[in-house]
PDB file of C-alpha atoms in Angstrom:
ATOM      1  CA  MET T   1       4.995  22.554  11.748  1.00 64.00           C
ATOM      2  CA  THR T   2       3.664  21.909   7.770  1.00 69.00           C
ATOM      3  CA  THR T   3       0.934  20.005   7.291  1.00 77.00           C
ATOM      4  CA  HIS T   4      -0.315  18.864   3.914  1.00 83.00           C
ATOM      5  CA  ILE T   5      -2.473  16.013   2.623  1.00 87.00           C
ATOM      6  CA  ILE T   6      -2.299  14.802  -1.067  1.00 89.00           C
ATOM      7  CA  VAL T   7      -4.187  12.320  -3.166  1.00 93.00           C
ATOM      8  CA  ASP T   8      -1.801  10.159  -5.587  1.00 95.00           C
ATOM      9  CA  GLU T   9      -2.134   7.199  -7.418  1.00 95.00           C
ATOM     10  CA  LYS T  10      -1.498   5.235  -4.180  1.00 96.00           C
ATOM     11  CA  GLY T  11      -3.925   7.054  -1.667  1.00 95.00           C
ATOM     12  CA  LEU T  12      -4.980   9.669   0.388  1.00 93.00           C
ATOM     13  CA  HIS T  13      -1.557  11.042   2.866  1.00 92.00           C
ATOM     14  CA  HIS T  14      -1.355  13.290   5.459  1.00 88.00           C
ATOM     15  CA  TYR T  15       2.089  14.518   6.014  1.00 87.00           C
ATOM     16  CA  CYS T  16       3.327  16.879   9.022  1.00 83.00           C
ATOM     17  CA  ASN T  17       6.514  18.413   7.887  1.00 83.00           C
ATOM     18  CA  ARG T  18       7.814  15.563   6.019  1.00 83.00           C
ATOM     19  CA  ASP T  19       7.146  12.634   7.892  1.00 88.00           C
ATOM     20  CA  ILE T  20       3.568  10.905   6.941  1.00 87.00           C
ATOM     21  CA  LEU T  21       1.101  10.991   9.912  1.00 86.00           C
ATOM     22  CA  TYR T  22      -1.184   8.248   8.004  1.00 87.00           C
ATOM     23  CA  SER T  23      -2.528   7.134   4.939  1.00 91.00           C
ATOM     24  CA  ILE T  24      -5.184   5.411   3.238  1.00 93.00           C
ATOM     25  CA  HIS T  25      -4.105   3.336   0.164  1.00 95.00           C
ATOM     26  CA  TYR T  26      -6.445   1.997  -2.501  1.00 96.00           C
ATOM     27  CA  ALA T  27      -5.047  -1.624  -2.002  1.00 95.00           C
ATOM     28  CA  GLU T  28      -6.398  -1.355   1.946  1.00 94.00           C
ATOM     29  CA  LEU T  29      -9.866  -0.776   0.739  1.00 96.00           C
ATOM     30  CA  HIS T  30     -12.355  -4.108   0.884  1.00 95.00           C
ATOM     31  CA  PRO T  31     -16.000  -4.487  -0.039  1.00 94.00           C
ATOM     32  CA  ASN T  32     -19.172  -3.529   2.015  1.00 92.00           C
ATOM     33  CA  PRO T  33     -19.316  -7.260   4.336  1.00 90.00           C
ATOM     34  CA  GLU T  34     -22.538  -5.862   5.783  1.00 82.00           C
ATOM     35  CA  THR T  35     -25.117  -5.391   2.618  1.00 79.00           C
ATOM     36  CA  GLY T  36     -22.393  -5.670  -0.017  1.00 76.00           C
ATOM     37  CA  LYS T  37     -24.626  -2.627  -1.804  1.00 90.00           C
ATOM     38  CA  TYR T  38     -22.203  -0.077  -1.800  1.00 94.00           C
ATOM     39  CA  ASP T  39     -18.244   0.095  -0.578  1.00 95.00           C
ATOM     40  CA  VAL T  40     -17.681   3.847  -0.899  1.00 95.00           C
ATOM     41  CA  LEU T  41     -20.835   5.469   0.535  1.00 93.00           C
ATOM     42  CA  LEU T  42     -22.139   8.485   3.002  1.00 92.00           C
ATOM     43  CA  THR T  43     -23.165   8.747   6.293  1.00 85.00           C
ATOM     44  CA  GLU T  44     -26.482   9.372   6.965  1.00 73.00           C
ATOM     45  CA  TYR T  45     -27.379  13.175   6.828  1.00 62.00           C
ATOM     46  CA  ASP T  46     -27.989  14.366  10.584  1.00 59.00           C
ATOM     47  CA  GLU T  47     -27.049  17.876  12.260  1.00 58.00           C
ATOM     48  CA  SER T  48     -23.657  17.561  10.072  1.00 69.00           C
ATOM     49  CA  ALA T  49     -22.768  17.281   6.488  1.00 75.00           C
ATOM     50  CA  PRO T  50     -22.408  13.663   5.581  1.00 82.00           C
ATOM     51  CA  SER T  51     -19.001  12.360   5.606  1.00 88.00           C
ATOM     52  CA  LEU T  52     -17.105  10.018   2.930  1.00 92.00           C
ATOM     53  CA  CYS T  53     -17.341   6.020   4.493  1.00 93.00           C
ATOM     54  CA  ILE T  54     -15.173   3.377   3.221  1.00 95.00           C
ATOM     55  CA  TYR T  55     -14.116  -0.268   4.305  1.00 95.00           C
ATOM     56  CA  PHE T  56     -11.008  -1.075   6.098  1.00 91.00           C
ATOM     57  CA  PHE T  57      -9.767  -4.543   7.403  1.00 89.00           C
ATOM     58  CA  GLU T  58      -9.711  -4.237  11.531  1.00 87.00           C
ATOM     59  CA  PRO T  59      -7.452  -6.929  12.563  1.00 85.00           C
ATOM     60  CA  ALA T  60      -8.765  -7.125  16.192  1.00 89.00           C
ATOM     61  CA  LEU T  61     -11.929  -7.588  14.992  1.00 87.00           C
ATOM     62  CA  LYS T  62     -10.487  -9.494  12.253  1.00 88.00           C
ATOM     63  CA  LYS T  63     -13.225  -8.294   9.877  1.00 89.00           C
ATOM     64  CA  ALA T  64     -13.757  -5.499   7.665  1.00 90.00           C
ATOM     65  CA  MET T  65     -15.426  -2.374   8.992  1.00 92.00           C
ATOM     66  CA  ARG T  66     -17.034   0.828   7.851  1.00 91.00           C
ATOM     67  CA  LYS T  67     -14.800   3.647   8.612  1.00 90.00           C
ATOM     68  CA  ALA T  68     -15.131   7.244   7.702  1.00 88.00           C
ATOM     69  CA  VAL T  69     -12.750   8.966   6.091  1.00 88.00           C
ATOM     70  CA  ASN T  70     -11.629  12.015   8.180  1.00 79.00           C
ATOM     71  CA  LEU T  71      -9.120  14.728   7.256  1.00 72.00           C
ATOM     72  CA  ASP T  72      -7.909  14.978  11.186  1.00 64.00           C
ATOM     73  CA  ILE T  73      -6.151  18.457  11.425  1.00 63.00           C
ATOM     74  CA  ASP T  74      -6.808  20.997  13.955  1.00 62.00           C
ATOM     75  CA  THR T  75      -6.754  23.848  11.202  1.00 63.00           C
ATOM     76  CA  VAL T  76      -8.984  24.774   8.256  1.00 61.00           C
ATOM     77  CA  ILE T  77      -8.729  22.499   5.352  1.00 68.00           C
ATOM     78  CA  THR T  78      -9.761  25.026   2.442  1.00 70.00           C
ATOM     79  CA  ASN T  79      -9.606  22.276  -0.303  1.00 80.00           C
ATOM     80  CA  GLY T  80     -11.104  19.501   1.794  1.00 80.00           C
ATOM     81  CA  ASN T  81     -14.200  18.474  -0.661  1.00 85.00           C
ATOM     82  CA  LEU T  82     -11.343  18.471  -3.596  1.00 90.00           C
ATOM     83  CA  LEU T  83      -9.026  16.094  -1.841  1.00 90.00           C
ATOM     84  CA  LEU T  84     -12.395  13.864  -1.191  1.00 92.00           C
ATOM     85  CA  LYS T  85     -12.855  14.665  -4.758  1.00 93.00           C
ATOM     86  CA  ASN T  86      -9.849  13.160  -6.371  1.00 94.00           C
ATOM     87  CA  PHE T  87     -10.010  10.414  -3.314  1.00 95.00           C
ATOM     88  CA  VAL T  88     -12.937   9.117  -4.913  1.00 96.00           C
ATOM     89  CA  LYS T  89     -11.711   9.650  -8.558  1.00 95.00           C
ATOM     90  CA  GLY T  90      -8.831   7.502  -7.458  1.00 96.00           C
ATOM     91  CA  ILE T  91     -11.054   4.699  -5.823  1.00 96.00           C
ATOM     92  CA  LEU T  92     -12.874   4.782  -9.369  1.00 96.00           C
ATOM     93  CA  ILE T  93      -9.378   4.549 -11.730  1.00 95.00           C
ATOM     94  CA  PHE T  94      -7.687   1.835  -9.396  1.00 96.00           C
ATOM     95  CA  ARG T  95     -10.279   0.132  -7.848  1.00 96.00           C
ATOM     96  CA  PRO T  96     -12.684  -0.174 -10.449  1.00 95.00           C
ATOM     97  CA  ASP T  97     -13.981  -3.274  -8.302  1.00 95.00           C
ATOM     98  CA  LEU T  98     -15.438  -1.164  -5.391  1.00 96.00           C
ATOM     99  CA  LYS T  99     -18.849   0.015  -5.987  1.00 95.00           C
ATOM    100  CA  VAL T 100     -19.573   3.751  -5.102  1.00 95.00           C
ATOM    101  CA  ALA T 101     -22.554   4.999  -4.206  1.00 94.00           C
ATOM    102  CA  PRO T 102     -24.550   7.121  -6.612  1.00 93.00           C
ATOM    103  CA  ASN T 103     -25.078   9.558  -4.027  1.00 92.00           C
ATOM    104  CA  VAL T 104     -21.014  10.151  -3.731  1.00 93.00           C
ATOM    105  CA  LEU T 105     -20.471  10.563  -7.147  1.00 94.00           C
ATOM    106  CA  ASP T 106     -23.373  13.377  -7.114  1.00 92.00           C
ATOM    107  CA  LEU T 107     -22.049  15.207  -4.340  1.00 90.00           C
ATOM    108  CA  TYR T 108     -18.356  14.998  -5.619  1.00 91.00           C
ATOM    109  CA  HIS T 109     -19.870  16.193  -9.249  1.00 91.00           C
ATOM    110  CA  LEU T 110     -18.003  12.761 -10.506  1.00 91.00           C
ATOM    111  CA  GLU T 111     -20.878  12.476 -13.377  1.00 78.00           C
ATOM    112  CA  GLU T 112     -18.304  11.537 -15.798  1.00 79.00           C
ATOM    113  CA  PHE T 113     -18.458   8.310 -13.682  1.00 75.00           C
ATOM    114  CA  ASN T 114     -21.797   7.658 -13.429  1.00 67.00           C
ATOM    115  CA  LYS T 115     -23.023   4.894 -15.469  1.00 58.00           C
TER     116      LYS T 115
END
C-alpha cells in the first residue's frame, strides 16, 4: 500500500495507492463566519503544537465551520510542515480573498506574503 500527499494548484490531496482518499480544494474554503478576522489561522497553543485551521461549509449544519487541516495517516510524515507550508502558499496565491493570520505566515516562514 502506497500513501502519499500532494499539494497542487487545486489543493491538498491524500492518495492511497492510486485512489484519492480525500482532498481539500482551495475552492471549498470559506471566510470566517464567526469573527471575520482571519480565515486561515492556528489553534491556540496547549499541550501539543498548534494546528492549521481553515473554514469549510458543513452541509449538515448549513454553515461554515472551522476545521483543523489534519494529515490523517498512521505513519510519520517527515515533510508534513513543508506540505502545510505549500498548502498555505497555495491559499495565498489561488485564494487571495481569504485572510491568513500573521502567525501562520511566521510559522511557515512565508514572510514574503506578510504585508
